[in-house]
CSV table of C-alpha atoms in Angstrom, one decimal:
chain,number,residue,atom,x,y,z
A,1,MET,CA,19.6,8.2,1.1
A,2,LYS,CA,19.7,5.3,-1.3
A,3,VAL,CA,17.6,2.1,-0.9
A,4,SER,CA,16.9,-0.9,-3.1
A,5,TYR,CA,13.4,-1.0,-4.6
A,6,TYR,CA,11.3,-3.9,-5.7
A,7,PRO,CA,8.3,-2.4,-7.6
A,8,GLY,CA,6.4,-5.5,-8.5
A,9,CYS,CA,4.4,-6.0,-11.7
A,10,SER,CA,1.2,-4.1,-11.2
A,11,LEU,CA,2.8,-0.7,-10.5
A,12,GLU,CA,3.9,-0.5,-14.1
A,13,HIS,CA,0.4,-1.1,-15.4
A,14,SER,CA,-2.8,-1.0,-13.4
A,15,ALA,CA,-1.4,1.0,-10.5
A,16,ARG,CA,0.7,3.5,-12.4
A,17,GLU,CA,-0.6,6.4,-10.2
A,18,TYR,CA,0.8,4.6,-7.2
A,19,GLU,CA,4.2,4.2,-8.8
A,20,GLU,CA,4.3,7.8,-10.0
A,21,SER,CA,3.3,9.1,-6.6
A,22,ILE,CA,5.9,6.9,-4.9
A,23,GLU,CA,8.7,8.2,-7.2
A,24,ALA,CA,7.5,11.8,-6.7
A,25,VAL,CA,7.4,11.6,-3.0
A,26,ALA,CA,10.8,9.8,-2.9
A,27,GLY,CA,12.2,12.6,-4.9
A,28,LEU,CA,10.8,15.3,-2.6
A,29,LEU,CA,12.3,13.4,0.4
A,30,GLU,CA,15.6,12.8,-1.3
A,31,VAL,CA,15.3,9.1,-1.2
A,32,GLN,CA,16.9,7.3,-4.1
A,33,LEU,CA,15.0,4.2,-5.2
A,34,GLU,CA,17.4,1.8,-6.9
A,35,GLU,CA,15.4,-1.0,-8.6
A,36,VAL,CA,16.6,-4.5,-7.9
A,37,PRO,CA,18.4,-5.6,-11.0
A,38,ASP,CA,16.7,-8.1,-13.3
A,39,TRP,CA,13.8,-8.5,-10.9
A,40,ASN,CA,11.0,-10.9,-11.7
A,41,CYS,CA,7.3,-11.4,-10.6
A,42,CYS,CA,7.1,-12.6,-7.0
A,43,GLY,CA,4.3,-15.1,-7.8
A,44,ALA,CA,1.5,-13.4,-6.1
A,45,THR,CA,-1.3,-14.2,-6.2
A,46,ALA,CA,-1.4,-17.5,-8.0
A,47,ALA,CA,1.9,-19.3,-7.6
A,48,HIS,CA,1.4,-20.6,-4.1
A,49,SER,CA,-1.8,-22.4,-5.2
A,50,LEU,CA,0.0,-24.1,-8.1
A,51,SER,CA,3.5,-24.9,-6.9
A,52,GLU,CA,5.0,-24.5,-3.4
A,53,ALA,CA,8.5,-24.7,-4.8
A,54,LEU,CA,7.8,-22.0,-7.4
A,55,ALA,CA,6.1,-19.8,-4.9
A,56,VAL,CA,9.3,-19.7,-2.9
A,57,ALA,CA,11.8,-19.7,-5.7
A,58,LEU,CA,10.3,-16.6,-7.5
A,59,PRO,CA,10.6,-14.2,-4.6
A,60,ALA,CA,13.8,-15.8,-3.3
A,61,ARG,CA,15.6,-15.0,-6.5
A,62,ASN,CA,14.7,-11.3,-6.0
A,63,LEU,CA,16.0,-11.3,-2.5
A,64,VAL,CA,19.3,-12.8,-3.6
A,65,ASN,CA,19.6,-10.1,-6.2
A,66,ALA,CA,18.7,-7.4,-3.7
A,67,GLU,CA,21.2,-8.6,-1.2
A,68,ARG,CA,24.0,-8.4,-3.8
A,69,GLN,CA,23.3,-4.7,-4.0
A,70,GLY,CA,24.1,-4.4,-0.3
A,71,ARG,CA,21.1,-2.3,0.7
A,72,ASP,CA,17.8,-2.8,2.4
A,73,VAL,CA,14.9,-3.4,0.0
A,74,VAL,CA,11.6,-1.4,0.0
A,75,VAL,CA,8.5,-3.0,-1.3
A,76,PRO,CA,5.3,-1.0,-2.0
A,77,CYS,CA,3.0,-3.9,-2.7
A,78,ALA,CA,1.5,-5.7,0.3
A,79,LEU,CA,1.3,-9.0,-1.6
A,80,CYS,CA,4.9,-8.7,-2.9
A,81,PHE,CA,6.1,-7.8,0.6
A,82,ASN,CA,4.4,-10.9,2.1
A,83,ARG,CA,5.9,-13.2,-0.6
A,84,LEU,CA,9.4,-11.8,-0.1
A,85,LYS,CA,9.0,-12.4,3.7
A,86,VAL,CA,7.9,-15.9,3.0
A,87,ALA,CA,11.0,-16.4,0.9
A,88,GLU,CA,13.2,-14.9,3.5
A,89,LYS,CA,12.0,-17.4,6.1
A,90,ALA,CA,12.6,-20.2,3.7
A,91,LEU,CA,16.1,-19.0,2.7
A,92,LEU,CA,17.1,-18.7,6.4
A,93,GLY,CA,15.4,-21.9,7.5
A,94,PRO,CA,16.6,-25.5,7.9
A,95,ASP,CA,15.8,-26.5,4.4
A,96,ALA,CA,17.5,-23.5,2.7
A,97,ALA,CA,20.2,-25.7,1.1
A,98,GLY,CA,17.5,-27.3,-1.1
A,99,LEU,CA,16.8,-24.0,-2.7
A,100,GLY,CA,20.3,-23.7,-4.2
A,101,LEU,CA,20.5,-20.0,-3.5
A,102,ASP,CA,23.1,-18.1,-1.5
A,103,TYR,CA,21.3,-15.7,0.9
A,104,GLN,CA,22.8,-14.5,4.1
A,105,GLY,CA,19.9,-12.3,5.5
A,106,LYS,CA,22.0,-9.2,5.7
A,107,ILE,CA,19.3,-6.9,4.4
A,108,LYS,CA,15.9,-5.8,5.7
A,109,ILE,CA,12.7,-6.1,3.7
A,110,TRP,CA,10.7,-2.9,4.3
A,111,ASP,CA,7.0,-2.4,3.6
A,112,LEU,CA,6.9,1.1,1.9
A,113,LEU,CA,4.6,2.6,4.5
A,114,ASP,CA,6.9,1.4,7.3
A,115,TYR,CA,9.9,2.8,5.5
A,116,LEU,CA,8.4,6.3,4.9
A,117,THR,CA,7.1,6.6,8.5
A,118,GLN,CA,10.5,6.3,10.1
A,119,GLU,CA,11.2,9.2,12.4
A,120,PRO,CA,13.8,11.0,10.2
A,121,LEU,CA,11.5,10.9,7.1
A,122,LEU,CA,8.5,12.0,9.2
A,123,HIS,CA,10.5,15.0,10.3
A,124,GLN,CA,11.3,15.8,6.6
A,125,ILE,CA,7.6,15.5,5.7
A,126,LYS,CA,6.7,17.9,8.5
A,127,ASP,CA,9.4,20.4,7.5
A,128,ARG,CA,8.3,20.4,3.8
A,129,LEU,CA,4.5,20.6,4.4
A,130,VAL,CA,3.0,23.4,2.3
A,131,LYS,CA,-0.7,22.4,2.1
A,132,PRO,CA,-2.0,20.7,5.3
A,133,LEU,CA,-4.9,18.4,4.6
A,134,THR,CA,-7.1,20.3,7.1
A,135,GLY,CA,-10.7,19.0,7.3
A,136,LEU,CA,-10.1,15.8,5.4
A,137,LYS,CA,-11.9,13.0,7.3
A,138,THR,CA,-10.2,9.7,6.7
A,139,VAL,CA,-9.8,6.2,7.8
A,140,ALA,CA,-6.6,4.3,7.4
A,141,TYR,CA,-7.0,0.9,5.7
A,142,TYR,CA,-4.0,-1.3,6.1
A,143,GLY,CA,-5.4,-4.5,4.7
A,144,CYS,CA,-4.5,-8.0,5.9
A,145,VAL,CA,-1.5,-9.4,4.1
A,146,VAL,CA,1.2,-6.7,5.0
A,147,ALA,CA,0.9,-7.5,8.7
A,148,ARG,CA,-0.3,-11.1,8.9
A,149,PRO,CA,0.6,-13.8,9.6
A,150,PRO,CA,3.0,-12.2,12.1
A,151,LYS,CA,5.3,-15.2,12.2
A,152,ILE,CA,6.0,-14.4,8.5
A,153,THR,CA,5.8,-10.5,8.6
A,154,ASP,CA,7.5,-10.1,12.0
A,155,ARG,CA,5.0,-7.4,12.8
A,156,ARG,CA,4.1,-6.8,16.5
A,157,ASP,CA,1.2,-4.5,15.8
A,158,TYR,CA,-0.5,-6.8,13.3
A,159,GLU,CA,-4.0,-6.3,14.9
A,160,ASN,CA,-3.8,-2.5,15.3
A,161,PRO,CA,-1.2,-0.8,13.2
A,162,VAL,CA,-1.1,3.0,13.7
A,163,ASN,CA,1.7,4.4,11.5
A,164,MET,CA,-0.6,5.4,8.7
A,165,ASP,CA,-2.9,7.1,11.2
A,166,GLN,CA,0.0,9.0,12.6
A,167,LEU,CA,1.2,10.0,9.1
A,168,LEU,CA,-2.3,11.3,8.2
A,169,LYS,CA,-2.4,13.3,11.4
A,170,LEU,CA,1.0,14.8,10.6
A,171,LEU,CA,-0.3,15.8,7.1
A,172,GLY,CA,-3.1,17.7,8.8
A,173,ALA,CA,-5.9,15.2,8.0
A,174,ASP,CA,-8.4,13.8,10.6
A,175,PRO,CA,-7.8,10.0,10.8
A,176,TYR,CA,-10.8,8.4,12.5
A,177,PRO,CA,-10.5,5.3,14.7
A,178,TRP,CA,-12.3,2.2,13.4
A,179,SER,CA,-12.0,-1.5,14.0
A,180,TYR,CA,-11.8,-2.7,10.4
A,181,LYS,CA,-8.4,-1.3,9.4
A,182,THR,CA,-6.9,-4.9,8.9
A,183,ASP,CA,-10.0,-6.6,7.6
A,184,CYS,CA,-9.7,-8.4,4.2
A,185,CYS,CA,-11.0,-6.7,1.1
A,186,GLY,CA,-11.1,-10.0,-0.9
A,187,ALA,CA,-7.6,-9.6,-2.5
A,188,GLY,CA,-7.4,-11.8,-5.6
A,189,PHE,CA,-11.1,-12.7,-5.9
A,190,THR,CA,-11.7,-9.6,-8.0
A,191,ILE,CA,-12.4,-11.6,-11.2
A,192,SER,CA,-13.3,-15.0,-10.0
A,193,ARG,CA,-15.7,-14.1,-7.2
A,194,PRO,CA,-16.9,-10.5,-7.4
A,195,ASP,CA,-19.8,-11.4,-5.2
A,196,ILE,CA,-17.3,-12.0,-2.3
A,197,ILE,CA,-15.6,-8.7,-3.1
A,198,ASP,CA,-18.9,-6.8,-3.0
A,199,THR,CA,-19.8,-8.3,0.4
A,200,LEU,CA,-16.5,-7.6,2.0
A,201,VAL,CA,-16.1,-4.1,0.5
A,202,GLN,CA,-19.6,-3.0,1.2
A,203,LYS,CA,-18.9,-3.8,4.9
A,204,LEU,CA,-15.8,-1.6,4.8
A,205,TYR,CA,-17.8,1.2,3.1
A,206,ASP,CA,-20.5,1.1,5.8
A,207,ARG,CA,-18.0,0.9,8.7
A,208,ALA,CA,-15.9,3.8,7.3
A,209,LEU,CA,-19.0,6.0,7.0
A,210,GLU,CA,-20.2,4.9,10.4
A,211,ALA,CA,-16.8,6.1,11.8
A,212,GLY,CA,-17.4,9.5,10.2
A,213,ALA,CA,-14.9,9.2,7.3
A,214,GLU,CA,-15.3,10.8,3.8
A,215,CYS,CA,-12.5,8.7,2.2
A,216,LEU,CA,-10.3,5.7,2.7
A,217,VAL,CA,-6.5,5.7,2.6
A,218,VAL,CA,-4.5,2.6,1.5
A,219,SER,CA,-0.9,1.4,1.0
A,220,CYS,CA,-1.7,-1.5,-1.3
A,221,GLN,CA,-2.8,-1.4,-4.9
A,222,MET,CA,-4.9,-4.6,-4.6
A,223,CYS,CA,-6.8,-2.9,-1.7
A,224,GLN,CA,-7.1,0.3,-3.7
A,225,ALA,CA,-8.5,-1.5,-6.7
A,226,ASN,CA,-11.0,-3.6,-4.7
A,227,LEU,CA,-12.3,-0.5,-2.8
A,228,ASP,CA,-12.3,1.8,-5.9
A,229,LEU,CA,-13.4,-0.3,-8.8
A,230,PRO,CA,-16.7,-1.8,-7.6
A,231,GLN,CA,-18.1,1.2,-5.9
A,232,GLU,CA,-20.6,2.0,-8.7
A,233,ARG,CA,-21.5,-1.6,-9.0
A,234,ILE,CA,-22.2,-1.9,-5.2
A,235,ARG,CA,-24.1,1.4,-5.4
A,236,ARG,CA,-26.4,0.0,-8.1
A,237,LYS,CA,-26.8,-3.4,-6.4
A,238,THR,CA,-27.7,-2.0,-2.9
A,239,GLY,CA,-29.4,1.3,-3.8
A,240,THR,CA,-27.0,3.0,-1.4
A,241,ASP,CA,-25.4,6.2,-2.7
A,242,TYR,CA,-21.8,5.6,-1.7
A,243,TYR,CA,-19.2,8.2,-2.4
A,244,LEU,CA,-15.9,7.2,-0.8
A,245,PRO,CA,-12.7,8.2,-2.7
A,246,VAL,CA,-9.8,5.8,-2.1
A,247,PHE,CA,-6.4,7.5,-1.9
A,248,TYR,CA,-2.9,6.0,-1.8
A,249,PHE,CA,-1.1,7.4,1.2
A,250,THR,CA,1.7,8.6,-1.2
A,251,GLU,CA,-0.8,10.6,-3.2
A,252,LEU,CA,-1.8,12.5,0.0
A,253,ILE,CA,1.9,13.1,0.9
A,254,GLY,CA,2.3,14.5,-2.6
A,255,LEU,CA,-0.7,16.7,-2.2
A,256,ALA,CA,0.4,18.0,1.2
A,257,LEU,CA,3.9,18.7,-0.1
A,258,GLY,CA,2.6,20.5,-3.1
A,259,HIS,CA,3.6,18.2,-5.9
A,260,PRO,CA,2.4,19.5,-9.3
A,261,GLN,CA,1.3,16.0,-10.6
A,262,VAL,CA,-1.3,15.2,-8.0
A,263,LYS,CA,-4.2,15.8,-10.3
A,264,THR,CA,-2.7,13.4,-12.9
A,265,TRP,CA,-2.6,10.6,-10.3
A,266,LEU,CA,-6.0,11.2,-9.0
A,267,GLY,CA,-7.5,11.5,-12.5
A,268,ARG,CA,-6.9,7.7,-12.9
A,269,HIS,CA,-9.2,6.8,-10.0
A,270,PHE,CA,-12.6,5.3,-10.8
A,271,VAL,CA,-14.2,7.2,-7.8
A,272,ASP,CA,-13.4,10.8,-8.6
A,273,PRO,CA,-11.8,12.4,-5.5
A,274,MET,CA,-11.7,15.9,-7.0
A,275,PRO,CA,-15.2,17.0,-5.6
A,276,LEU,CA,-14.2,16.0,-2.1
A,277,LEU,CA,-10.8,17.8,-2.3
A,278,GLN,CA,-12.3,20.9,-3.9
A,279,ARG,CA,-15.0,21.0,-1.2
A,280,GLN,CA,-12.3,21.0,1.4
A,281,GLY,CA,-10.3,23.7,-0.4
A,282,LEU,CA,-7.4,21.3,-1.0
A,283,LEU,CA,-7.5,21.6,-4.8
């Protein structure tokens, strides 16, 4: 199975463990990821606040290049996915001629989580399971921009997505229900307003613990960074002894399917997940 792939900028640098786990899981599932040729930054998170025209033109160019390959395009970053969907609406809208780009809308833009939770791939994951994640108490955190606004993302389940929960259950983990799976983590305020990040993220920590979880699972590198990076800072500020590892869902697929590089990916996290996994007998 071959599909076009738009990795985005951060996967090659600050989110290398996400990229490596994606490529590893794709290999296990015999999915060939073909990078969009000559792709460029989609403009997230700053372009839309500087130039509306540039904020559309940057992702639009990527869509045109992807369509030339003749295959659907998979996007692992929630922000990139959102910007490509914005561009799609502009390229197919009444003012498309002003963009000067030829796009017919013949391909589908897939969020990576949605792509990997299609029924045929779920069956493959189930068949290849070698190390069920038994006893791992999780909450699935989807974040806000991959699903909203629905008029852009075309999502029907934007208030209560469930496919990551279903995947975690398939992997043998215990996904706990909670009402904060699509709350905002602060996104791009990491540098400019860490106080906002701390307030929003602490609420997510508290609600995850209240639900009974021992870790959070994400599908967005911005969410992973905002939940993982400030945990020690929030612990010092509040005096609360938080310990909540933050996994990419692809890392847990790799773990359950027995990929040998899992420890390498997890070793790049700020909150060390090894003690939790060792306690559960998963490493």
